[in-house]
Amino acid sequence: MELATKLDERLKAVSSIGSDPTGGMTRLLYTDSWLEAQKYVKQQMESFGMTTTFDDVGNLFGRIEGSENPDETIMTGSHIDTVVNGGKLDGQFGVCASLTAAEYLVAKYGQPKRSLEVISMAEEEGSRFPFAFWGSKNFVGVANNDEVKDAADANGKKFVDEMHRQGFDFSPQQTRRDDIKAFVEEHIEQGSILEQEHEQIGIVNNIAGQRRYDIVLKGEANHAGTTPLSYRHDAVYGMAKMINNALDKAHQVGDPLVLTFGKVVPKPNTVNVVPGEVLFTMDCRHTDAEYLVQFTKEITDMMTQVAAEMGLDISIDLWMDEKPVPMSDKIVKTIKEKAQAGNYKYRVMHSGAGHDSQIIAPVYPTAMIFVPSIGGISHNPAENTKFEDLVEGVKLMADTLYELAYK
């Protein structure tokens, strides 16, 4: 089997399913293109002898039974859904990489000692319905069905109806498997560190924690021409002070802290009116849970103080609080040893983005392999990675799975 040729074939085939006229991908949970993609992956699994099954919600599993320890499973995979008008690698590269690495090993070495399993997870992105990680949360038995029972997409189609339409349903009783000894996920970096540092591989040892806030400042709307600056209670001016102070502090702290103010909604949002209210968001990420809490508290305390000094009312809503998720030291060590032995250009790094691995890692030993993203672009039709870098990533995945499943 020619690994690079097979990878290229699979990436092109799966990219044709749900392709967007603009050049990107739109393949959302429980759409027809989503099911077509899962059926394609199923056929590919079966083409080299895997036994395939769907679980109740649509996660797809392909399995080669182990010869000596069949009840010990080494698992790899990623998710098959995309964002709206996304790229051709996020998620599906991990599925194709896992498939191709597994087929390569079976063709070269035959049956593994431990069972080798590939998972194509139903959903990760949260792009159609307001619920992310549906696939991995069901896989590890932590999904909350009540959160989606009344959910609908932007066109008013109900989550439950669409799930039933594609032949799936809620799990009658969520259970957790006890046979999985390792999970390895491959993914594009979705950042520019590997490219900037001229490295082909990232070995992920931690997924950063995230805290997200909605902040509302209320002052007083008034005439832009007749209200002297000293008389104003300008909500946007208060916001500007807060953001400037916060970002100055974040730059002083430096990596791995990142801080983003990505959404601003002023009211009345009119050229000649002093804004009396503004909603803005704050996204803060760090790999250390205690420091993440400490830093964000310092920032929100500063905001409260600035608001008081300027005569503004402030409300701060923390609506996401995800702790950092460390990867398995043992599996990270295994990947690192294989990277050194194979002379891969690599670095150990954290992930600033969320992945299925952060759901799986608290339950099963987990690690991730990154390959570079050109320009750091992702969730965009321009998302791309040099093909030789994709191939190197699959080779390292195969080396890692060989160590875990065959030795």
Coordinates of C-alpha atoms in Angstrom, one line a residue:
M1 CA 0.0 0.0 0.0
E2 CA 1.3 3.5 -0.9
L3 CA 0.5 5.6 2.1
A4 CA 0.7 9.0 0.4
T5 CA -1.5 7.9 -2.6
K6 CA -4.2 6.4 -0.4
L7 CA -4.3 9.6 1.8
D8 CA -4.6 11.8 -1.3
E9 CA -7.4 9.6 -2.7
R10 CA -9.4 9.7 0.6
L11 CA -9.0 13.4 1.2
K12 CA -10.2 14.2 -2.3
A13 CA -13.1 11.8 -2.0
V14 CA -14.4 13.0 1.3
S15 CA -13.8 16.7 0.3
S16 CA -16.2 16.2 -2.6
I17 CA -19.0 15.4 -0.1
G18 CA -20.6 18.6 1.1
S19 CA -18.3 20.8 -1.0
D20 CA -19.4 24.5 -1.2
P21 CA -19.4 26.4 -4.5
T22 CA -17.0 28.9 -3.0
G23 CA -14.4 26.2 -2.5
G24 CA -15.0 25.4 1.1
M25 CA -16.9 22.7 3.0
T26 CA -20.3 22.7 4.6
R27 CA -21.2 19.3 6.1
L28 CA -23.3 19.7 9.2
L29 CA -24.6 17.1 11.7
Y30 CA -27.5 14.9 10.4
T31 CA -27.6 16.5 6.9
D32 CA -27.6 14.2 3.9
S33 CA -24.0 15.1 3.1
W34 CA -23.0 14.2 6.6
L35 CA -24.5 10.7 6.3
E36 CA -22.9 10.3 2.9
A37 CA -19.5 11.1 4.3
Q38 CA -20.0 8.6 7.2
K39 CA -21.0 5.9 4.7
Y40 CA -17.9 6.7 2.6
V41 CA -15.7 6.3 5.7
K42 CA -17.5 3.0 6.6
Q43 CA -16.8 1.6 3.1
Q44 CA -13.2 2.6 3.4
M45 CA -12.9 0.9 6.8
E46 CA -14.4 -2.3 5.4
S47 CA -12.1 -2.2 2.4
F48 CA -9.2 -3.5 4.4
G49 CA -11.0 -5.8 6.8
M50 CA -12.4 -3.6 9.6
T51 CA -15.6 -4.6 11.3
T52 CA -17.8 -1.5 11.3
T53 CA -20.6 -0.3 13.6
F54 CA -22.6 2.9 14.3
D55 CA -23.6 3.8 17.8
D56 CA -27.0 5.2 18.5
V57 CA -26.2 8.8 17.7
G58 CA -24.1 8.3 14.6
N59 CA -20.5 7.8 15.7
L60 CA -18.8 5.3 13.4
F61 CA -16.3 2.7 14.5
G62 CA -14.1 0.5 12.5
R63 CA -12.2 -2.3 14.3
I64 CA -9.5 -4.9 13.8
E65 CA -9.5 -7.4 16.6
G66 CA -6.3 -7.9 18.5
S67 CA -4.6 -11.3 18.3
E68 CA -3.3 -11.5 21.9
N69 CA -5.2 -8.8 23.9
P70 CA -8.4 -8.2 22.0
D71 CA -10.0 -6.5 25.1
E72 CA -7.3 -3.8 25.0
T73 CA -8.2 -1.3 22.4
I74 CA -6.0 1.4 20.8
M75 CA -8.2 4.0 19.3
T76 CA -7.6 6.9 16.9
G77 CA -9.8 9.2 14.9
S78 CA -11.5 12.6 14.8
H79 CA -14.8 14.2 13.6
I80 CA -16.5 14.2 10.2
D81 CA -18.6 17.4 10.5
T82 CA -17.5 20.9 9.4
V83 CA -18.2 24.5 10.1
V84 CA -20.3 26.4 7.6
N85 CA -18.1 27.2 4.6
G86 CA -15.1 25.7 6.3
G87 CA -11.9 24.2 5.1
K88 CA -11.0 20.7 3.7
L89 CA -8.8 19.5 6.5
D90 CA -10.3 20.3 9.9
G91 CA -11.7 17.1 11.3
Q92 CA -11.8 15.0 8.2
F93 CA -8.0 15.0 7.9
G94 CA -7.8 13.3 11.3
V95 CA -10.3 10.7 10.1
C96 CA -8.5 10.1 6.9
A97 CA -5.1 10.1 8.6
S98 CA -6.3 7.5 11.1
L99 CA -7.8 5.3 8.4
T100 CA -4.7 5.4 6.3
A101 CA -2.3 4.8 9.2
A102 CA -4.4 1.8 10.3
E103 CA -4.6 0.3 6.8
Y104 CA -0.8 0.8 6.3
L105 CA -0.1 -1.1 9.5
V106 CA -2.5 -3.9 8.7
A107 CA -1.0 -4.3 5.2
K108 CA 2.6 -4.3 6.5
Y109 CA 2.3 -6.1 9.8
G110 CA -1.0 -8.0 9.7
Q111 CA -3.2 -8.3 12.8
P112 CA -2.2 -6.2 15.8
K113 CA -1.7 -7.7 19.3
R114 CA -4.2 -5.2 20.7
S115 CA -7.4 -4.3 19.0
L116 CA -7.0 -1.3 16.7
E117 CA -10.0 0.9 16.2
V118 CA -10.8 4.1 14.2
I119 CA -13.6 6.4 15.2
S120 CA -15.3 8.9 12.9
M121 CA -17.2 11.1 15.4
A122 CA -20.6 12.4 14.5
E123 CA -20.1 16.0 15.5
E124 CA -17.6 18.4 17.2
E125 CA -18.1 21.9 15.8
G126 CA -21.5 23.0 17.1
S127 CA -22.2 24.6 13.7
R128 CA -25.8 23.5 13.1
F129 CA -27.3 23.1 16.6
P130 CA -26.2 24.9 19.8
F131 CA -24.3 22.0 21.2
A132 CA -20.7 21.0 20.5
F133 CA -18.8 17.7 21.0
W134 CA -22.0 15.7 20.5
G135 CA -20.0 12.8 19.2
S136 CA -17.3 12.6 21.8
K137 CA -19.6 13.4 24.7
N138 CA -21.8 10.4 23.7
F139 CA -18.8 8.3 23.2
V140 CA -17.6 8.8 26.8
G141 CA -21.1 8.9 28.2
V142 CA -21.4 12.5 29.4
A143 CA -23.8 14.0 26.8
N144 CA -26.9 15.7 28.2
N145 CA -29.8 14.8 26.0
D146 CA -32.0 17.5 27.5
E147 CA -29.8 20.2 26.0
V148 CA -30.7 19.2 22.5
K149 CA -34.2 17.8 22.7
D150 CA -35.8 21.2 21.9
A151 CA -32.9 22.5 19.7
A152 CA -33.5 23.6 16.2
D153 CA -31.1 24.8 13.4
A154 CA -31.3 28.2 11.7
N155 CA -34.0 26.9 9.3
G156 CA -36.2 25.7 12.1
K157 CA -35.4 22.0 11.6
K158 CA -35.5 20.2 15.0
F159 CA -32.5 18.3 16.2
V160 CA -34.6 15.2 17.2
D161 CA -36.4 15.1 13.8
E162 CA -33.2 15.3 11.8
M163 CA -31.5 12.7 14.0
H164 CA -34.4 10.3 13.4
R165 CA -34.5 11.1 9.7
Q166 CA -31.0 9.8 9.3
G167 CA -31.8 6.6 11.3
F168 CA -30.3 7.5 14.7
D169 CA -31.7 8.2 18.1
F170 CA -30.7 9.0 21.7
S171 CA -28.8 6.3 23.5
P172 CA -31.3 4.5 25.8
Q173 CA -28.6 4.2 28.4
Q174 CA -25.2 5.9 28.1
T175 CA -22.4 3.5 29.0
R176 CA -18.7 3.9 29.1
R177 CA -16.3 1.3 27.6
D178 CA -13.5 -0.1 29.7
D179 CA -11.4 -1.6 27.0
I180 CA -9.8 1.6 25.6
K181 CA -6.1 2.0 26.6
A182 CA -5.2 4.9 24.4
F183 CA -6.7 7.5 22.1
V184 CA -4.6 9.5 19.6
E185 CA -6.1 12.3 17.5
E186 CA -4.4 13.9 14.5
H187 CA -5.4 17.5 13.5
I188 CA -4.2 20.5 11.7
E189 CA -2.7 23.1 14.1
Q190 CA -5.2 25.9 13.2
G191 CA -2.4 28.3 14.2
S192 CA 0.9 29.4 12.7
I193 CA 3.5 28.3 15.3
L194 CA 4.7 25.1 13.4
E195 CA 4.9 27.0 10.1
Q196 CA 6.8 29.9 11.6
E197 CA 9.2 27.6 13.4
H198 CA 9.7 25.4 10.3
E199 CA 8.5 22.3 12.0
Q200 CA 6.3 19.6 10.6
I201 CA 4.9 18.0 13.8
G202 CA 3.4 19.3 17.0
I203 CA 3.0 16.9 19.9
V204 CA 0.2 18.3 22.1
N205 CA 0.6 17.9 25.8
N206 CA -2.2 20.2 27.0
I207 CA -5.4 21.8 25.6
A208 CA -5.8 25.3 27.0
G209 CA -8.7 26.2 29.3
Q210 CA -11.1 28.8 28.2
R211 CA -13.2 31.4 30.1
R212 CA -15.7 33.5 28.0
Y213 CA -17.7 36.4 29.2
D214 CA -20.5 38.7 28.0
I215 CA -19.9 42.2 29.5
V216 CA -22.6 45.0 29.4
L217 CA -21.8 48.6 30.2
K218 CA -24.7 51.1 30.6
G219 CA -24.2 54.8 30.7
E220 CA -26.4 57.5 29.1
A221 CA -27.1 58.1 25.4
N222 CA -27.0 61.7 24.4
H223 CA -26.5 64.2 21.6
A224 CA -23.0 64.0 20.1
G225 CA -22.8 67.7 19.4
T226 CA -24.4 69.3 22.4
T227 CA -23.1 67.1 25.3
P228 CA -19.7 68.2 26.5
L229 CA -17.1 65.4 27.1
S230 CA -17.1 66.2 30.9
Y231 CA -20.8 65.6 31.1
R232 CA -20.9 62.3 29.3
H233 CA -21.4 58.7 30.6
D234 CA -20.0 57.1 27.4
A235 CA -20.3 53.3 27.5
V236 CA -17.8 52.8 24.6
Y237 CA -15.2 55.1 26.2
G238 CA -15.4 52.9 29.3
M239 CA -15.1 49.8 27.3
A240 CA -12.1 51.2 25.4
K241 CA -10.3 51.9 28.7
M242 CA -11.1 48.4 30.0
I243 CA -9.9 46.7 26.8
N244 CA -6.7 48.7 26.6
N245 CA -5.8 48.0 30.3
A246 CA -6.6 44.3 29.9
L247 CA -4.6 43.8 26.7
D248 CA -1.6 45.7 28.1
K249 CA -1.6 43.4 31.0
A250 CA -2.0 40.3 28.8
H251 CA 1.0 41.4 26.7
Q252 CA 3.0 41.7 29.8
V253 CA 2.2 38.2 30.8
G254 CA 2.8 36.7 27.4
D255 CA 2.5 33.0 26.2
P256 CA 0.6 30.8 26.8
L257 CA -2.0 33.4 27.8
V258 CA -4.2 34.7 25.1
L259 CA -6.9 37.4 25.5
T260 CA -9.5 38.4 22.8
F261 CA -12.3 40.9 22.7
G262 CA -14.0 39.7 19.6
K263 CA -17.5 41.1 19.6
V264 CA -18.7 44.7 20.3
V265 CA -22.4 45.8 20.0
P266 CA -22.9 49.5 20.9
K267 CA -26.3 51.1 21.3
P268 CA -27.8 53.0 19.7
N269 CA -24.9 52.5 17.2
T270 CA -25.5 55.8 15.5
V271 CA -22.9 58.2 14.2
N272 CA -24.2 61.3 16.1
V273 CA -25.3 59.8 19.5
V274 CA -23.1 59.2 22.5
P275 CA -23.4 55.4 23.1
G276 CA -25.4 54.8 26.2
E277 CA -24.8 51.0 26.2
V278 CA -22.4 48.5 24.9
L279 CA -22.1 44.7 25.0
F280 CA -18.7 43.2 24.4
T281 CA -17.2 39.8 24.8
M282 CA -14.0 38.5 26.4
D283 CA -12.3 35.2 25.6
C284 CA -9.3 34.3 27.8
R285 CA -7.2 31.0 27.5
H286 CA -4.3 29.5 29.4
T287 CA -2.9 26.1 30.1
D288 CA -2.9 26.6 33.9
A289 CA -6.3 26.5 35.6
E290 CA -5.4 28.4 38.7
Y291 CA -3.7 31.2 36.7
L292 CA -6.6 31.4 34.3
V293 CA -9.0 32.1 37.2
Q294 CA -6.6 34.5 38.8
F295 CA -5.9 36.5 35.7
T296 CA -9.6 36.8 34.7
K297 CA -10.5 37.9 38.2
E298 CA -7.9 40.7 38.1
I299 CA -9.3 41.8 34.7
T300 CA -13.0 41.8 35.9
D301 CA -12.0 43.6 39.1
M302 CA -10.3 46.2 37.0
M303 CA -13.4 46.6 34.8
T304 CA -15.7 47.0 37.8
Q305 CA -13.4 49.7 39.2
V306 CA -13.2 51.6 35.9
A307 CA -17.0 51.4 35.6
A308 CA -17.4 52.9 39.1
E309 CA -15.0 55.7 38.3
M310 CA -16.9 56.6 35.1
G311 CA -20.4 56.4 36.5
L312 CA -21.3 53.4 34.4
D313 CA -23.3 50.3 35.4
I314 CA -21.6 47.0 34.6
S315 CA -22.8 43.4 34.4
I316 CA -20.3 40.5 33.8
D317 CA -21.6 37.1 32.8
L318 CA -19.1 34.2 32.8
W319 CA -20.9 31.8 30.4
M320 CA -18.0 29.4 29.6
D321 CA -15.6 28.0 32.1
E322 CA -13.6 25.1 30.6
K323 CA -10.6 24.0 32.5
P324 CA -7.3 23.1 30.8
V325 CA -7.1 19.4 29.8
P326 CA -3.6 17.8 30.1
M327 CA -2.8 15.0 27.7
S328 CA -1.4 11.6 28.9
D329 CA 2.3 11.9 29.8
K330 CA 2.8 8.3 28.8
I331 CA 1.3 8.7 25.3
V332 CA 3.0 12.1 24.7
K333 CA 6.3 10.3 25.7
T334 CA 5.6 7.5 23.2
I335 CA 4.9 10.0 20.3
K336 CA 8.0 12.0 21.2
E337 CA 10.2 8.9 21.2
K338 CA 8.8 7.9 17.8
A339 CA 9.3 11.4 16.5
Q340 CA 13.0 11.4 17.7
A341 CA 13.6 7.9 16.2
G342 CA 12.1 8.9 12.9
N343 CA 14.0 12.3 12.7
Y344 CA 10.7 14.2 12.4
K345 CA 10.9 18.0 12.9
Y346 CA 8.7 18.4 15.9
R347 CA 8.0 20.4 19.0
V348 CA 5.9 19.7 22.1
M349 CA 3.2 22.3 22.4
H350 CA -0.2 23.1 23.8
S351 CA -3.4 23.6 21.8
G352 CA -5.2 26.9 22.1
A353 CA -8.3 25.5 20.3
G354 CA -10.7 22.9 21.6
H355 CA -10.8 19.4 20.2
D356 CA -12.6 16.1 20.9
S357 CA -9.5 15.0 22.8
Q358 CA -10.4 17.4 25.6
I359 CA -13.6 15.4 26.1
I360 CA -11.9 12.0 25.9
A361 CA -8.7 12.8 27.9
P362 CA -10.4 12.9 31.3
V363 CA -11.7 9.3 30.7
Y364 CA -9.0 7.6 28.5
P365 CA -5.3 8.2 28.1
T366 CA -5.1 10.7 25.2
A367 CA -2.7 12.7 23.1
M368 CA -2.7 14.7 19.8
I369 CA -0.5 15.1 16.8
F370 CA -0.6 18.4 15.0
V371 CA 0.6 19.2 11.4
P372 CA 1.2 22.8 10.2
S373 CA -1.5 25.2 8.9
I374 CA -0.4 27.5 6.1
G375 CA -0.7 31.0 7.4
G376 CA -2.4 29.6 10.5
I377 CA -5.8 29.7 8.6
S378 CA -8.6 27.4 9.6
H379 CA -12.4 27.4 9.5
N380 CA -12.0 29.0 6.1
P381 CA -12.0 27.8 2.5
A382 CA -8.3 28.9 2.3
E383 CA -7.4 26.4 5.0
N384 CA -4.4 24.4 3.7
T385 CA -1.4 22.3 4.7
K386 CA 1.5 21.2 2.5
F387 CA 0.8 17.7 1.3
E388 CA 4.2 16.5 2.4
D389 CA 3.4 17.7 5.9
L390 CA 0.1 15.8 5.9
V391 CA 2.0 12.7 4.9
E392 CA 4.6 13.1 7.7
G393 CA 1.8 13.4 10.2
V394 CA 0.2 10.1 9.0
K395 CA 3.6 8.4 9.1
L396 CA 4.1 9.5 12.7
M397 CA 0.6 8.4 13.5
A398 CA 1.4 4.9 12.0
D399 CA 4.6 4.8 14.0
T400 CA 2.8 5.6 17.2
L401 CA -0.1 3.1 16.6
Y402 CA 2.5 0.5 15.9
E403 CA 4.1 1.1 19.2
L404 CA 0.8 1.1 21.1
A405 CA -1.0 -1.8 19.2
Y406 CA 1.6 -4.1 17.9
K407 CA 4.3 -4.2 20.7

